[in-house]
Coordinates of C-alpha atoms in Angstrom, one line a residue:
X1 CA 0.4 30.9 21.7
X2 CA -3.4 30.3 20.9
X3 CA -4.8 32.8 18.1
X4 CA -5.0 36.5 18.8
X5 CA -8.8 36.0 18.8
X6 CA -9.3 33.2 21.3
X7 CA -7.3 34.2 25.1
X8 CA -9.9 34.0 27.0
X9 CA -12.9 32.6 25.4
X10 CA -14.3 29.8 27.0
X11 CA -13.3 31.6 30.5
X12 CA -16.9 32.9 30.7
X13 CA -18.5 29.2 29.8
X14 CA -19.3 28.4 33.0
X15 CA -23.2 29.0 33.9
X16 CA -23.9 29.1 30.1
X17 CA -25.6 26.0 28.5
X18 CA -22.7 24.8 26.3
X19 CA -22.9 21.3 24.9
X20 CA -21.2 19.5 22.0
X21 CA -24.1 17.4 20.5
X22 CA -24.8 15.8 17.0
X23 CA -27.5 17.2 14.4
X24 CA -29.2 15.9 11.4
X25 CA -29.6 18.1 9.0
X26 CA -31.2 18.0 5.1
X27 CA -29.9 19.8 2.4
X28 CA -31.1 20.3 -1.1
X29 CA -29.4 19.2 -3.9
X30 CA -27.1 20.9 -6.0
X31 CA -27.5 21.0 -9.3
X32 CA -24.8 18.6 -10.8
X33 CA -24.2 18.3 -7.4
X34 CA -21.3 22.0 -8.8
X35 CA -19.4 24.1 -6.4
X36 CA -20.8 21.4 -3.5
X37 CA -19.2 23.2 -0.2
X38 CA -20.5 26.8 -0.2
X39 CA -23.7 25.4 -1.5
X40 CA -23.3 23.5 2.0
X41 CA -22.5 26.4 3.6
X42 CA -24.8 29.1 2.3
X43 CA -27.9 26.1 4.0
X44 CA -26.4 25.1 7.0
X45 CA -25.4 28.9 7.6
X46 CA -29.6 30.1 7.1
X47 CA -30.2 26.6 9.0
X48 CA -28.4 27.3 12.7
X49 CA -28.0 31.4 13.2
X50 CA -24.7 32.3 14.7
X51 CA -25.4 30.9 18.2
X52 CA -24.2 27.3 16.6
X53 CA -20.7 26.4 15.6
X54 CA -20.2 24.0 13.0
X55 CA -17.3 21.4 14.3
X56 CA -17.9 17.7 12.0
X57 CA -19.4 17.9 8.6
X58 CA -20.3 14.2 6.6
X59 CA -23.3 13.5 4.0
X60 CA -24.0 9.9 5.3
X61 CA -26.2 9.5 2.1
X62 CA -27.9 11.4 -0.9
X63 CA -31.4 10.4 -1.8
X64 CA -33.2 12.1 -5.7
X65 CA -33.5 15.4 -4.0
X66 CA -32.0 16.0 -0.3
X67 CA -28.3 15.1 0.9
X68 CA -29.1 13.5 4.3
X69 CA -25.7 14.9 6.5
X70 CA -25.3 14.9 10.0
X71 CA -22.9 17.4 12.0
X72 CA -21.6 18.0 14.8
X73 CA -21.9 21.6 16.1
X74 CA -20.9 23.4 19.7
X75 CA -24.1 25.4 21.0
X76 CA -24.6 27.7 23.5
X77 CA -21.7 30.1 22.0
X78 CA -22.2 34.3 22.5
X79 CA -21.5 35.4 18.9
X80 CA -18.7 36.9 20.2
X81 CA -17.2 34.4 21.0
X82 CA -16.2 32.8 18.3
X83 CA -16.1 35.8 15.5
X84 CA -12.2 35.2 14.1
X85 CA -12.9 31.2 14.0
X86 CA -12.3 29.9 10.2
X87 CA -15.5 28.3 10.2
X88 CA -15.1 24.2 8.3
X89 CA -16.6 25.4 5.3
X90 CA -14.1 28.4 4.7
X91 CA -12.4 27.5 1.2
X92 CA -9.3 28.6 -0.6
X93 CA -8.3 27.5 -3.9
X94 CA -4.6 26.2 -4.3
X95 CA -2.8 27.8 -7.1
X96 CA -0.4 25.2 -7.7
X97 CA 0.6 21.2 -7.0
X98 CA 4.0 21.1 -6.2
X99 CA 5.6 18.0 -8.0
X100 CA 8.9 17.5 -6.4
X101 CA 7.8 15.2 -3.6
X102 CA 5.3 12.6 -3.9
X103 CA 2.2 13.2 -0.6
X104 CA -0.6 11.0 0.5
X105 CA -3.6 11.9 2.9
X106 CA -4.8 8.6 4.1
X107 CA -8.2 9.5 6.5
X108 CA -10.7 6.4 7.5
X109 CA -13.4 8.1 9.1
X110 CA -14.1 7.4 12.8
X111 CA -17.5 5.3 13.6
X112 CA -18.4 4.6 10.3
X113 CA -18.3 0.9 11.1
X114 CA -15.4 0.8 8.6
X115 CA -14.2 -3.1 7.8
X116 CA -10.6 -1.8 8.1
X117 CA -9.9 1.0 10.6
X118 CA -13.2 1.3 12.7
X119 CA -11.3 -0.9 15.7
X120 CA -8.3 -0.5 17.3
X121 CA -5.6 1.2 15.0
X122 CA -6.7 -2.0 12.4
X123 CA -5.3 0.6 10.0
X124 CA -2.3 0.6 10.4
X125 CA -1.2 -2.4 8.2
X126 CA -2.6 -0.5 5.3
X127 CA -1.2 2.9 6.8
X128 CA 2.6 1.8 6.5
X129 CA 2.0 -0.1 3.3
X130 CA 0.2 3.2 1.9
X131 CA 3.4 5.3 3.2
X132 CA 6.1 3.1 1.1
X133 CA 4.4 4.7 -2.0
X134 CA 4.7 8.5 -0.8
X135 CA 7.1 11.3 0.4
X136 CA 5.5 11.6 3.7
X137 CA 1.7 10.2 4.5
X138 CA -0.5 12.2 6.7
X139 CA -3.0 10.7 8.6
X140 CA -5.4 10.5 11.8
X141 CA -5.2 9.4 15.0
X142 CA -8.1 6.7 14.1
X143 CA -5.6 4.8 11.4
X144 CA -3.4 4.5 13.9
X145 CA -4.4 4.7 17.4
X146 CA -4.2 1.2 18.9
X147 CA -4.9 1.8 23.0
X148 CA -1.0 1.0 23.7
X149 CA 0.2 0.3 20.5
X150 CA 0.5 3.4 17.4
X151 CA 2.9 1.7 14.6
X152 CA 2.4 5.2 12.6
X153 CA 5.0 4.8 9.5
X154 CA 8.2 6.9 10.6
X155 CA 7.5 9.9 7.7
X156 CA 3.6 9.8 8.5
X157 CA 2.5 13.3 10.2
X158 CA -0.3 12.8 12.9
X159 CA -2.5 15.2 12.1
X160 CA -6.3 15.3 13.7
X161 CA -9.0 15.5 11.4
X162 CA -10.6 18.9 12.2
X163 CA -6.6 20.2 11.0
X164 CA -6.9 17.7 8.1
X165 CA -9.9 18.8 6.7
X166 CA -8.5 22.8 7.4
X167 CA -5.4 21.0 5.2
X168 CA -7.5 19.7 2.6
X169 CA -9.4 23.3 2.1
X170 CA -6.2 25.8 2.3
X171 CA -6.8 27.2 5.5
X172 CA -4.2 25.3 7.3
X173 CA -0.8 23.9 7.0
X174 CA 1.7 22.1 9.1
X175 CA 5.2 22.2 10.4
X176 CA 7.2 19.7 11.1
X177 CA 8.4 19.5 14.8
X178 CA 11.4 17.3 16.8
X179 CA 8.9 17.4 19.6
X180 CA 6.0 19.0 21.6
X181 CA 5.0 20.3 25.2
X182 CA 1.8 17.8 26.2
X183 CA -0.1 19.3 28.2
X184 CA -2.2 16.0 29.6
X185 CA -5.9 16.2 31.4
X186 CA -7.4 13.0 32.5
X187 CA -11.1 13.2 35.0
X188 CA -10.5 13.0 38.2
X189 CA -12.6 9.2 38.6
X190 CA -14.0 8.0 41.4
X191 CA -11.7 4.4 41.3
X192 CA -8.3 6.0 41.8
X193 CA -6.7 2.9 40.4
X194 CA -7.6 4.0 37.0
X195 CA -6.5 8.2 37.9
X196 CA -3.1 6.1 39.2
X197 CA -2.6 3.8 35.5
X198 CA -2.9 6.8 33.6
X199 CA -0.4 9.0 35.5
X200 CA 2.0 5.9 35.7
X201 CA 1.0 5.8 31.3
X202 CA 2.4 9.4 31.0
X203 CA 5.4 8.5 33.3
X204 CA 6.2 5.8 31.0
X205 CA 6.4 7.5 27.8
X206 CA 8.5 10.7 29.9
X207 CA 10.8 7.4 30.4
X208 CA 11.0 5.6 27.3
X209 CA 10.9 8.5 24.8
X210 CA 11.4 11.4 26.7
X211 CA 7.8 12.6 26.0
X212 CA 7.6 16.2 27.2
X213 CA 4.4 16.8 29.4
X214 CA 3.9 19.4 30.8
X215 CA 1.6 18.9 33.9
X216 CA -0.7 16.3 34.4
X217 CA -4.2 18.7 35.4
X218 CA -7.3 16.2 37.0
X219 CA -10.1 17.9 36.0
X220 CA -13.2 18.1 39.0
X221 CA -15.8 17.4 38.2
X222 CA -15.0 16.0 35.2
X223 CA -16.2 16.0 31.2
X224 CA -19.3 14.3 30.5
X225 CA -18.9 12.9 27.6
X226 CA -22.1 10.5 26.2
X227 CA -21.7 7.9 23.4
X228 CA -25.0 7.8 20.9
X229 CA -26.1 6.4 17.7
X230 CA -27.2 8.3 14.9
X231 CA -29.9 7.2 12.1
X232 CA -27.4 6.2 9.7
X233 CA -25.8 3.9 12.3
X234 CA -22.7 5.8 12.7
X235 CA -21.3 6.5 16.4
X236 CA -21.5 10.2 17.8
X237 CA -22.5 11.7 21.4
X238 CA -23.0 14.7 23.8
X239 CA -20.3 16.6 25.5
X240 CA -20.8 19.0 28.6
X241 CA -18.3 20.6 30.3
X242 CA -16.2 21.4 27.9
X243 CA -15.8 24.4 29.6
X244 CA -13.6 22.7 32.4
X245 CA -11.2 21.8 29.4
X246 CA -11.3 25.4 28.4
X247 CA -10.9 27.0 31.4
X248 CA -7.7 25.5 32.2
X249 CA -6.4 25.3 28.6
X250 CA -6.4 29.0 28.7
X251 CA -5.1 29.4 32.1
X252 CA -2.1 27.6 30.8
X253 CA -1.8 29.5 27.2
X254 CA 1.9 29.4 26.2
X255 CA 2.8 26.8 27.6
X256 CA 2.2 23.7 25.7
X257 CA 1.9 22.8 21.8
X258 CA 0.0 19.8 22.6
X259 CA -3.5 18.8 24.3
X260 CA -3.9 14.5 25.8
X261 CA -7.4 14.3 27.2
X262 CA -7.9 10.5 29.1
X263 CA -12.2 11.0 30.2
X264 CA -14.9 8.7 30.5
X265 CA -17.2 7.9 28.0
X266 CA -20.3 6.4 29.2
X267 CA -21.9 3.9 27.5
X268 CA -23.9 1.2 28.8
X269 CA -22.6 -1.5 30.2
X270 CA -23.9 -4.1 28.2
X271 CA -21.8 -2.0 25.4
X272 CA -18.8 -3.5 26.9
X273 CA -19.4 -7.0 26.0
X274 CA -21.4 -6.9 23.2
X275 CA -18.6 -5.2 21.4
X276 CA -16.1 -7.7 21.8
X277 CA -18.6 -10.9 21.2
X278 CA -20.4 -9.4 17.6
X279 CA -16.6 -10.2 16.2
X280 CA -16.3 -6.7 14.9
X281 CA -19.7 -6.2 13.2
X282 CA -20.4 -4.0 15.8
X283 CA -19.2 0.3 15.2
X284 CA -17.5 1.3 18.3
X285 CA -19.3 3.3 20.3
X286 CA -16.3 5.7 21.8
X287 CA -14.6 7.2 18.6
X288 CA -17.9 9.0 17.5
X289 CA -18.0 11.2 20.5
X290 CA -13.9 11.4 20.4
X291 CA -14.2 12.5 17.3
X292 CA -16.4 15.2 18.4
X293 CA -14.3 16.4 20.9
X294 CA -11.2 16.6 19.3
X295 CA -12.3 18.2 16.2
X296 CA -14.0 21.0 19.1
X297 CA -11.0 21.7 20.4
X298 CA -8.7 21.9 17.7
X299 CA -11.1 23.7 15.9
X300 CA -11.5 26.6 19.1
X301 CA -7.2 26.9 19.8
X302 CA -5.5 25.8 16.7
X303 CA -3.6 22.8 18.3
X304 CA -3.0 19.4 17.8
X305 CA -5.3 17.2 20.2
X306 CA -6.1 13.6 20.9
X307 CA -8.4 11.9 23.4
X308 CA -8.3 8.6 25.1
X309 CA -11.3 7.2 26.9
X310 CA -11.1 5.3 30.7
X311 CA -12.3 2.4 31.7
X312 CA -15.9 3.5 34.1
X313 CA -15.5 1.3 36.5
X314 CA -14.2 -1.2 38.1
X315 CA -17.0 -3.7 37.4
X316 CA -16.2 -3.4 33.5
X317 CA -12.4 -3.3 34.2
X318 CA -13.2 -7.0 35.5
X319 CA -15.1 -8.0 32.6
X320 CA -14.0 -11.4 31.4
X321 CA -13.8 -10.9 27.4
X322 CA -12.3 -14.3 26.7
X323 CA -10.6 -14.5 22.8
X324 CA -11.7 -11.6 20.3
X325 CA -11.6 -10.7 16.9
X326 CA -8.3 -9.5 16.4
X327 CA -9.5 -6.1 15.0
X328 CA -10.2 -5.7 18.6
X329 CA -7.6 -7.1 20.8
X330 CA -5.3 -3.9 21.5
X331 CA -8.5 -2.8 23.0
X332 CA -8.9 -5.5 24.9
X333 CA -5.5 -6.1 26.6
X334 CA -5.1 -2.4 27.7
X335 CA -6.2 -0.3 30.9
X336 CA -5.6 3.2 30.0
X337 CA -5.3 3.1 26.1
X338 CA -3.0 6.5 26.6
X339 CA 0.1 5.4 25.0
X340 CA -1.5 4.9 21.0
X341 CA -2.0 8.6 21.7
X342 CA 1.1 9.8 23.6
X343 CA 3.2 8.7 21.2
X344 CA 1.4 10.6 18.9
X345 CA 1.6 13.6 19.7
X346 CA 4.8 13.8 20.8
X347 CA 6.2 15.3 17.1
X348 CA 2.2 16.1 16.0
X349 CA 2.8 18.7 13.5
X350 CA 2.2 22.6 14.4
X351 CA -1.6 23.7 13.0
X352 CA -0.6 27.0 10.7
X353 CA -3.8 29.1 10.4
X354 CA -2.3 32.6 9.1
X355 CA -2.6 33.6 5.5
X356 CA 0.6 34.9 5.5
X357 CA 2.9 32.1 7.3
X358 CA 1.2 29.4 4.0
X359 CA 3.2 30.8 1.7
X360 CA 7.0 30.3 4.1
X361 CA 9.4 27.2 3.3
X362 CA 9.5 24.3 5.1
X363 CA 5.4 24.2 6.1
X364 CA 3.1 21.1 4.6
X365 CA 0.1 22.8 2.2
X366 CA -2.6 21.9 0.2
X367 CA -0.1 22.2 -3.0
X368 CA 1.9 19.9 -1.5
X369 CA -1.0 16.6 -1.3
X370 CA -0.7 14.3 -3.9
X371 CA -3.8 12.3 -3.6
X372 CA -6.3 11.7 -1.3
X373 CA -7.0 7.7 0.0
X374 CA -10.5 6.9 1.6
X375 CA -12.7 4.2 2.0
X376 CA -15.5 3.8 -0.9
X377 CA -18.6 6.0 -0.3
X378 CA -17.5 8.1 2.8
X379 CA -18.4 11.8 1.8
X380 CA -16.9 14.6 4.0
X381 CA -15.1 17.9 3.7
X382 CA -12.2 16.6 2.7
X383 CA -13.1 14.3 -0.8
X384 CA -14.9 18.0 -1.6
X385 CA -12.2 19.2 -0.7
X386 CA -10.4 16.7 -2.7
X387 CA -13.0 17.7 -5.4
X388 CA -12.2 21.5 -5.9
X389 CA -8.6 21.2 -5.4
X390 CA -8.1 18.9 -8.4
X391 CA -6.6 16.5 -6.0
X392 CA -7.0 12.7 -7.5
X393 CA -9.1 10.9 -5.1
X394 CA -8.2 6.7 -4.4
X395 CA -11.3 5.0 -3.3
X396 CA -11.2 1.9 -1.5
X397 CA -14.2 -0.8 -2.1
X398 CA -12.5 -3.6 0.8
X399 CA -12.8 -1.2 3.4
X400 CA -16.7 -2.2 3.8
X401 CA -19.2 1.1 5.7
X402 CA -22.0 2.4 6.4
X403 CA -21.9 5.2 4.2
X404 CA -24.8 5.1 1.0
X405 CA -22.9 7.3 -1.2
X406 CA -22.0 6.8 -5.4
X407 CA -18.6 9.1 -5.7
X408 CA -18.9 8.6 -9.1
X409 CA -21.8 11.0 -9.3
X410 CA -19.7 14.0 -8.9
X411 CA -18.6 16.0 -11.1
X412 CA -14.9 14.8 -11.1
X413 CA -12.1 16.4 -13.5
X414 CA -11.2 13.2 -15.8
X415 CA -8.7 10.5 -14.1
X416 CA -9.1 12.9 -10.8
X417 CA -11.5 9.6 -8.8
X418 CA -9.9 6.6 -9.2
X419 CA -11.9 3.2 -7.7
X420 CA -10.0 0.4 -6.6
X421 CA -10.9 -3.1 -4.9
X422 CA -8.1 -3.0 -1.9
X423 CA -5.4 -0.8 -0.3
X424 CA -2.7 -3.6 -2.8
X425 CA -4.4 -2.0 -5.7
X426 CA -4.9 1.7 -4.4
X427 CA -0.6 1.6 -4.1
X428 CA -0.4 0.6 -7.7
X429 CA -2.5 3.8 -8.6
X430 CA -0.6 5.8 -6.3
X431 CA 2.8 4.3 -7.8
X432 CA 1.2 5.1 -11.2
X433 CA 0.5 8.7 -10.2
X434 CA 4.0 9.2 -9.1
X435 CA 5.2 7.9 -12.4
X436 CA 3.2 10.5 -14.3
X437 CA 1.8 7.8 -15.8
X438 CA -2.3 7.3 -16.4
X439 CA -3.0 4.5 -14.2
X440 CA -5.1 2.5 -16.8
X441 CA -2.3 2.0 -19.2
X442 CA -1.4 -0.9 -17.4
X443 CA -4.3 -2.7 -17.9
X444 CA -5.3 -4.5 -21.6
X445 CA -7.1 -3.7 -23.7
X446 CA -6.5 0.3 -24.1
X447 CA -9.0 2.3 -25.1
X448 CA -9.0 3.4 -29.0
X449 CA -7.0 6.4 -29.2
X450 CA -9.7 9.3 -30.0
X451 CA -9.3 11.5 -33.4
X452 CA -11.8 14.4 -34.1
X453 CA -11.8 16.0 -37.6
X454 CA -12.7 19.7 -37.0
X455 CA -13.8 20.9 -40.8
X456 CA -13.8 24.8 -40.7
X457 CA -15.0 26.9 -44.1
X458 CA -12.5 27.0 -47.4
X459 CA -10.2 29.5 -47.2
X460 CA -10.5 33.2 -47.5
X461 CA -8.1 36.3 -47.9
X462 CA -8.6 37.2 -44.8
X463 CA -7.3 33.7 -43.5
X464 CA -3.9 34.7 -45.4

């Protein structure tokens, strides 16, 4: 069932100018970068007002006096429609760290041009190796989605990015499931063959691994998703027609556990050729606006959500891409890009947000997270949550990206931040943490043992 605050939440969207857009925000630097989450929330609340709902946040760089931020927002909603929803900046500190298992969160933020994980599921090898060093790996679609392929590890939980943020912020937990009932929404495409291919992909999932599709619903007119690039170079975009998606979800309340959406993302035709011919040097233009959509729906409905793009036209389908860079190949050989998200949503965990339910047995919470693995220079809410929760963070330099942050200036506890060269080294640090060994003690020379002398005044009768 939908959360109690949400039935009919968006039934009146038609006629309202509701949009998902990306904003540039500058926030004054906090003293010594302390209490960043509350500092950012206060500034954003004042800046945006009550009619704008933040759905996605990142710090792209820091000057001497400001944090340069980019914020995905849902705009045009009436205030009473969003009451009862947790803000993405809501934070609840964990009271304990459970140590009976060792569990990692592995993120590669969407749309930042990451060398590893910036294209079609090309961070999957890293995910599979990281998974061998932990009991449970929590990761998100951008890491393992590869069009018709999804080779996520058996011990992985496939969780949409905003839900991972809530997990680390302490406001949501995860409950493993045997299988989900998935509602599939697709564009009523003007080219019928693309609709048929998409439905056939759903049917193939039903026939080969018992995928439970509640229904395929065609949206007519279709959802309008337009890609763009921000000032930092990140992929983002704008979305119109969200009320049509939400109307369908409201109408089928209680009938499904997860949502899969396939729709066209409008990009200039030349982007298709440029993306494939620049050997992975162009930021994937589709992923950013997809993340804005799934973040919004997961936040509004508290359900696992994923998106895959539909081809825009037969002309795009007929492009001769030739031999492409290996990281792009999964996209070059697919017509529907759908199977990866269907496989992920098949067993994506249930999102638990009721405070009393978070303490139930079997609910995976921030207390169960042993470390966070990210590309170096990435500062979003997951990184800030880990900082304040005391969760060790492993930042990988080799996974270069567009972000311009120095993680080492943040107020980490001693031994909390580990900056490593590559994912091989990241796995070594994870193994050391799991074994209870300070990673630096594996290197030579060892630091000198610190000896501090504490001098007291001469003893008096009062000391006896």
